[in-house]
């Protein structure tokens, strides 16, 4: 990982730093940025619950640390680990997924600018672009990003700063071709941003496929235990601002601009939140295997059930982009959506499960169920992103599969 004085990593304080770049993802998730504590040998990165650092004479910073909005060793450990698992250059940990998206959007867009959005996306992303950035003169065009020709047609060359993609998407589980969309965006001088929250770096590597930046709600699979809200931006090696623009620090590097806004706007991840997220990251690989195998079996069960009209899961042969998903992902993840045929039957199912808890969010060890139209996606009602009223979304956890299937069976009976 590259270092700058403003963003020291744990390497700065740890003599035994090791180059993890040749190791596998599960190894990097546990070790990258997480060398034993230099002072004590503690094998887990300590929670540096501190706001400021004693200077050895004016400007005599130890390891580059000055003030915890600008740099904190626990947050730095998380950032280095996230950059490593996403095959990125630098990572930035923020207070939530939306804070991460906000920082990235500020870095790449200017008033009067334009962004191409998915017509199936996390509702909060749409609200941020439409209601917050819209008031600053940023325009957006929602398109079906599974159709590269539609994306190309929506781009306004010279004006469009970015194409934003969620794959698999939330809540319809559509899959978009990252490598093709990177070419489409780059041909018009725009960046490709991938929200990798659903797949995670364990199943999909967007930066390796050509994306310029990845965003995460680390609240979901990376944290993995429904106990912390957080977000991250990871930039690709060598990524620059769109159309050769110069950022606020005088540099064209995307990472420098994102780092500036992280510190200057200030919605950083706190030390305890960073520590919880790092703890979750260590088991990401293992959890994603179980989430994926449980979800595949749940999707098959639902597809064969007479009361289910259709099942949306990229791992099913019936999914329209199944072949693309099989090329682009190493497994299909833990999210499954299905349609029951009516609003009433959808509401009845989400009301009757006992193990699947009725709750928003996703990606934790416990299974959750929800009605997107009335819950997570209520804010997009009436827009191009409106979801079908008979849609049910489940986040399949890592419990015993038989118990999960039995719970859905009794809820559908
Ligand atoms: C939850 C979520 C977000 C927003 O993240 P927060 O941590 O809730 O701010 C963004 N994208 C996707 C795909 C999400 O599921």
XYZ file of C-alpha atoms and ligand atoms in Angstrom:
428
model
C 0.000 0.000 0.000
C 1.177 3.508 -0.619
C 1.626 5.786 2.364
C 1.492 9.509 2.773
C 2.422 11.426 5.894
C -1.238 12.474 6.364
C -2.392 8.879 6.193
C 0.101 6.744 8.065
C -0.671 3.048 8.216
C 0.139 0.654 10.984
C 3.351 -0.064 9.067
C 4.577 3.314 10.251
C 4.602 2.093 13.842
C 5.329 -1.560 13.252
C 8.809 -2.744 12.295
C 7.618 -6.229 11.261
C 5.342 -5.097 8.397
C 4.995 -7.786 5.776
C 4.037 -7.628 2.121
C 0.774 -9.558 1.909
C 0.107 -8.823 -1.764
C 1.026 -12.339 -2.924
C -1.276 -14.067 -0.410
C -4.916 -15.142 -0.772
C -7.890 -13.046 0.213
C -8.697 -14.914 3.444
C -5.098 -14.424 4.581
C -5.113 -10.730 3.698
C -8.432 -10.171 5.498
C -6.828 -11.452 8.695
C -3.313 -9.992 8.378
C -3.034 -7.016 5.978
C -2.630 -3.798 7.978
C -2.941 -5.823 11.168
C 0.642 -6.552 12.211
C 1.051 -7.280 15.950
C 1.122 -4.108 18.063
C 4.665 -2.682 18.107
C 4.629 -1.861 21.838
C 3.071 -5.038 23.282
C 2.864 -7.696 20.583
C -0.955 -7.767 20.917
C -2.097 -9.925 17.996
C -5.269 -7.880 17.514
C -5.077 -4.216 16.505
C -5.856 -2.172 19.663
C -8.762 0.280 19.813
C -6.973 3.631 19.820
C -9.868 5.454 21.507
C -8.110 8.824 21.377
C -8.650 12.189 19.730
C -5.157 13.712 19.850
C -1.474 12.715 20.055
C 1.422 14.241 22.010
C 3.949 15.906 19.715
C 7.678 15.650 20.357
C 8.234 19.360 19.769
C 6.028 21.305 17.361
C 5.321 19.113 14.322
C 7.203 16.170 15.853
C 4.527 13.593 15.129
C 4.959 9.944 16.125
C 4.039 7.797 13.140
C 2.425 10.820 11.512
C -0.460 10.985 14.019
C -1.756 14.437 14.871
C -5.563 14.351 15.367
C -7.967 11.417 14.950
C -10.185 12.946 12.255
C -7.055 13.107 10.089
C -5.567 9.780 11.163
C -6.138 7.070 13.764
C -4.196 3.787 13.984
C -7.283 1.566 14.346
C -8.963 3.212 11.362
C -5.710 3.004 9.394
C -5.505 -0.737 10.048
C -9.040 -1.181 8.690
C -8.290 1.010 5.681
C -5.141 -0.917 4.790
C -6.968 -4.234 5.152
C -9.871 -3.048 2.961
C -7.514 -1.737 0.273
C -5.772 -5.105 0.281
C -8.893 -7.306 0.019
C -10.364 -5.125 -2.766
C -7.046 -5.146 -4.708
C -7.109 -1.360 -4.431
C -4.516 1.309 -3.827
C -6.081 3.135 -0.888
C -9.198 2.767 1.231
C -11.089 5.299 3.310
C -13.346 4.308 6.209
C -16.375 6.513 6.869
C -19.153 6.635 9.446
C -21.697 4.903 7.151
C -22.076 3.607 3.629
C -23.876 6.797 2.647
C -21.097 8.949 4.148
C -18.651 6.982 1.974
C -20.806 7.529 -1.108
C -21.115 11.233 -0.293
C -17.341 11.674 -0.043
C -16.760 9.869 -3.336
C -19.504 11.811 -5.140
C -18.126 15.138 -3.867
C -14.693 14.125 -5.102
C -15.841 13.386 -8.652
C -18.849 15.660 -9.308
C -19.209 19.418 -9.624
C -22.388 21.562 -9.821
C -23.774 21.128 -13.332
C -22.303 17.648 -13.575
C -24.109 14.450 -14.454
C -24.114 10.863 -13.244
C -25.643 7.706 -14.732
C -27.402 5.694 -12.006
C -28.932 2.211 -11.864
C -32.737 2.087 -12.071
C -32.486 -0.599 -9.377
C -30.360 0.622 -6.487
C -30.205 1.032 -2.766
C -32.908 3.619 -2.025
C -30.578 5.764 0.067
C -28.113 6.068 -2.822
C -30.879 7.350 -5.041
C -32.052 9.779 -2.336
C -28.478 11.107 -1.911
C -28.033 11.715 -5.628
C -31.568 12.989 -6.233
C -32.352 15.020 -3.107
C -28.930 16.078 -1.755
C -26.717 16.434 -4.835
C -29.694 17.473 -6.967
C -29.992 20.633 -4.875
C -26.352 21.422 -5.834
C -27.131 21.199 -9.536
C -26.027 17.608 -10.161
C -28.265 15.739 -12.599
C -28.758 12.000 -12.849
C -30.195 9.550 -15.362
C -31.512 6.207 -14.071
C -30.938 3.296 -16.479
C -30.969 -0.480 -16.516
C -27.223 -1.071 -16.054
C -27.595 -4.719 -17.136
C -27.921 -3.237 -20.637
C -24.571 -1.653 -21.660
C -26.184 -0.005 -24.704
C -28.658 1.788 -22.415
C -25.751 2.997 -20.258
C -23.842 4.232 -23.324
C -26.942 6.086 -24.549
C -27.440 7.777 -21.143
C -23.865 9.107 -20.973
C -23.386 12.748 -21.955
C -19.733 12.860 -23.111
C -17.805 15.712 -21.506
C -20.461 16.136 -18.820
C -21.042 12.703 -17.287
C -18.494 12.228 -14.505
C -19.420 8.714 -13.470
C -21.430 5.595 -14.111
C -22.640 4.083 -10.841
C -23.418 0.368 -10.699
C -24.717 -2.027 -8.084
C -24.180 -5.657 -8.990
C -25.958 -7.716 -7.802
C -28.503 -4.936 -7.349
C -30.761 -4.185 -4.441
C -33.473 -5.516 -4.247
C -34.001 -7.090 -7.711
C -30.635 -8.930 -7.849
C -29.879 -7.772 -11.394
C -26.318 -8.382 -12.590
C -24.282 -5.905 -14.678
C -21.081 -6.549 -16.639
C -18.360 -4.610 -14.794
C -15.637 -5.049 -17.444
C -17.918 -3.934 -20.298
C -19.292 -0.963 -18.343
C -15.739 0.129 -17.421
C -14.962 0.339 -21.150
C -18.217 2.199 -21.851
C -17.554 4.737 -19.078
C -13.869 5.226 -19.895
C -14.597 5.762 -23.596
C -16.591 8.856 -22.554
C -14.054 10.121 -19.984
C -16.240 8.999 -17.071
C -15.367 6.817 -14.087
C -17.001 3.508 -13.199
C -18.021 3.170 -9.550
C -19.243 -0.185 -8.212
C -21.227 -0.573 -5.006
C -19.780 -3.946 -3.969
C -21.852 -4.272 -0.787
C -23.853 -7.337 -1.913
C -21.044 -9.399 -3.446
C -18.138 -8.273 -1.209
C -14.500 -8.597 -2.287
C -14.669 -12.266 -1.302
C -16.941 -13.004 -4.286
C -16.238 -10.202 -6.778
C -13.243 -7.953 -7.513
C -14.522 -4.881 -9.405
C -11.205 -2.974 -9.417
C -9.476 -5.912 -11.110
C -12.275 -5.891 -13.719
C -11.645 -2.212 -14.553
C -13.732 -0.154 -12.090
C -12.103 3.025 -10.745
C -13.607 2.891 -7.273
C -15.622 0.592 -5.068
C -17.972 1.712 -2.312
C -19.228 -0.369 0.585
C -21.754 -0.264 3.282
C -19.489 -2.151 5.706
C -22.609 -2.256 7.895
C -23.584 -5.305 5.849
C -21.380 -8.333 5.026
C -17.973 -6.856 5.875
C -19.029 -6.006 9.444
C -21.226 -9.074 9.233
C -22.778 -9.126 12.713
C -25.426 -6.356 12.641
C -23.574 -4.481 15.380
C -21.944 -1.527 13.590
C -22.758 1.042 10.884
C -19.906 1.986 8.547
C -18.808 2.569 4.993
C -15.738 2.643 2.796
C -14.378 3.897 -0.509
C -11.573 1.931 -2.164
C -9.736 3.427 -5.145
C -8.091 1.489 -7.964
C -4.310 1.680 -8.435
C -3.558 4.806 -10.453
C -7.218 5.978 -10.625
C -7.539 9.655 -11.608
C -10.390 12.166 -11.502
C -12.731 12.242 -14.534
C -11.646 14.192 -17.645
C -8.197 14.905 -16.189
C -9.610 17.243 -13.517
C -7.377 18.496 -10.722
C -8.652 17.921 -7.172
C -8.565 20.155 -4.074
C -5.001 19.139 -3.165
C -3.653 19.991 -6.625
C -3.391 16.324 -7.563
C -5.287 14.410 -10.261
C -5.327 11.224 -8.182
C -8.808 10.066 -7.180
C -7.437 8.785 -3.857
C -6.031 12.223 -2.931
C -9.405 13.870 -3.576
C -11.317 11.241 -1.584
C -8.805 11.554 1.267
C -9.229 15.325 1.261
C -13.032 15.102 1.552
C -12.827 12.373 4.211
C -10.836 14.751 6.419
C -12.391 18.050 5.310
C -16.050 16.934 5.531
C -15.165 14.780 8.540
C -17.624 11.848 8.673
C -14.835 9.427 9.614
C -15.288 5.974 11.147
C -14.674 6.097 14.910
C -12.031 3.821 16.453
C -14.453 1.340 18.043
C -16.539 1.115 14.863
C -13.367 0.569 12.829
C -12.293 -2.164 15.242
C -15.639 -3.986 15.052
C -15.537 -3.781 11.263
C -11.993 -5.160 11.202
C -13.085 -8.014 13.472
C -15.897 -8.820 11.053
C -13.616 -8.648 8.024
C -11.405 -11.421 9.407
C -14.166 -14.026 8.857
C -15.617 -12.567 5.639
C -14.414 -15.368 3.357
C -15.752 -18.113 5.571
C -19.090 -16.386 6.087
C -19.604 -15.684 2.375
C -19.156 -19.388 1.581
C -21.928 -20.304 4.021
C -24.180 -17.373 3.072
C -23.851 -18.431 -0.578
C -24.487 -22.144 -0.066
C -27.470 -21.489 2.229
C -28.920 -18.892 -0.167
C -28.539 -21.192 -3.189
C -30.502 -23.907 -1.395
C -33.150 -21.433 -0.158
C -33.536 -20.075 -3.714
C -34.050 -23.604 -5.062
C -36.611 -24.379 -2.379
C -38.532 -21.171 -3.147
C -38.404 -21.776 -6.899
C -40.091 -25.157 -6.444
C -42.769 -23.805 -4.074
C -46.286 -23.481 -5.561
C -47.028 -20.213 -3.703
C -43.952 -18.432 -5.065
C -44.450 -16.723 -8.441
C -40.757 -16.110 -9.207
C -37.355 -16.123 -7.508
C -34.567 -13.626 -8.192
C -31.138 -15.120 -7.423
C -28.091 -14.911 -9.728
C -27.164 -18.513 -8.887
C -30.353 -19.917 -10.441
C -30.181 -21.050 -14.079
C -33.480 -19.157 -14.556
C -31.805 -15.804 -13.730
C -31.448 -13.723 -16.941
C -27.768 -12.899 -16.257
C -26.807 -16.228 -14.689
C -23.923 -16.868 -17.119
C -22.472 -13.399 -16.567
C -22.767 -13.800 -12.788
C -20.986 -17.166 -13.005
C -18.086 -15.507 -14.883
C -17.892 -12.389 -12.741
C -18.474 -13.828 -9.269
C -16.906 -16.789 -7.472
C -20.236 -17.548 -5.701
C -23.638 -15.858 -5.791
C -23.965 -14.378 -2.300
C -26.593 -14.461 0.407
C -29.380 -12.211 -0.935
C -32.545 -13.719 -2.443
C -35.718 -11.895 -3.520
C -39.001 -13.500 -4.533
C -42.484 -12.505 -5.641
C -45.601 -13.919 -4.057
C -48.221 -12.648 -6.525
C -49.892 -10.043 -4.289
C -49.164 -7.364 -1.702
C -51.222 -9.191 0.924
C -49.428 -12.508 0.507
C -46.030 -10.761 0.599
C -46.927 -8.958 3.833
C -48.264 -12.208 5.322
C -45.024 -14.095 4.619
C -42.759 -11.444 6.180
C -45.059 -11.421 9.208
C -44.974 -15.185 9.805
C -41.309 -16.205 9.801
C -39.764 -17.006 13.183
C -36.035 -17.402 12.436
C -35.927 -14.865 9.600
C -36.331 -11.654 11.616
C -38.460 -8.874 10.146
C -35.900 -6.079 9.815
C -34.178 -3.760 7.385
C -30.483 -4.215 6.573
C -28.717 -7.387 5.490
C -25.437 -9.256 5.542
C -25.355 -10.284 9.205
C -24.948 -13.827 10.510
C -28.685 -13.919 11.304
C -31.319 -14.326 8.581
C -33.563 -11.316 7.923
C -36.716 -10.823 5.859
C -38.347 -7.621 4.673
C -40.840 -6.026 2.296
C -38.766 -3.590 0.149
C -41.803 -1.638 -1.115
C -42.848 -0.642 2.409
C -39.438 -0.747 4.133
C -35.973 -0.288 2.562
C -37.259 1.107 -0.724
C -40.220 3.170 0.514
C -38.242 6.345 -0.326
C -38.191 5.494 -4.062
C -41.967 4.980 -4.419
C -43.215 6.790 -7.520
C -39.706 7.025 -9.052
C -38.008 4.952 -11.760
C -36.685 2.814 -8.911
C -40.090 1.755 -7.547
C -40.152 -1.966 -6.715
C -43.000 -4.508 -7.225
C -45.456 -4.589 -4.322
C -45.412 -8.407 -4.056
C -41.617 -8.516 -3.617
C -40.041 -10.084 -0.522
C -36.295 -9.853 0.141
C -34.368 -12.215 2.390
C -30.835 -11.930 3.697
C -29.939 -15.578 4.204
C -27.806 -15.986 7.304
C -25.372 -18.689 8.339
C -27.745 -20.722 10.552
C -28.436 -24.405 9.822
C -29.990 -24.694 6.382
C -32.753 -27.123 7.418
C -34.033 -24.661 10.009
C -34.133 -21.828 7.470
C -36.020 -23.869 4.871
C -38.494 -25.133 7.492
C -39.125 -21.550 8.636
C -39.908 -20.342 5.110
C -42.040 -23.440 4.471
C -44.271 -22.747 7.487
C -44.504 -19.035 6.591
C -45.659 -19.869 3.057
C -48.045 -22.672 4.097
C -27.072 -0.317 3.157
C -26.559 -0.011 1.827
C -25.981 1.245 1.548
C -25.923 2.370 2.570
O -25.093 2.062 3.648
P -25.312 2.608 5.148
O -24.203 1.954 5.903
O -26.680 2.179 5.583
O -25.195 4.096 5.101
C -25.468 1.441 0.285
N -25.530 0.490 -0.676
C -26.093 -0.720 -0.442
C -26.126 -1.730 -1.542
C -26.624 -1.001 0.807
O -27.194 -2.195 1.023
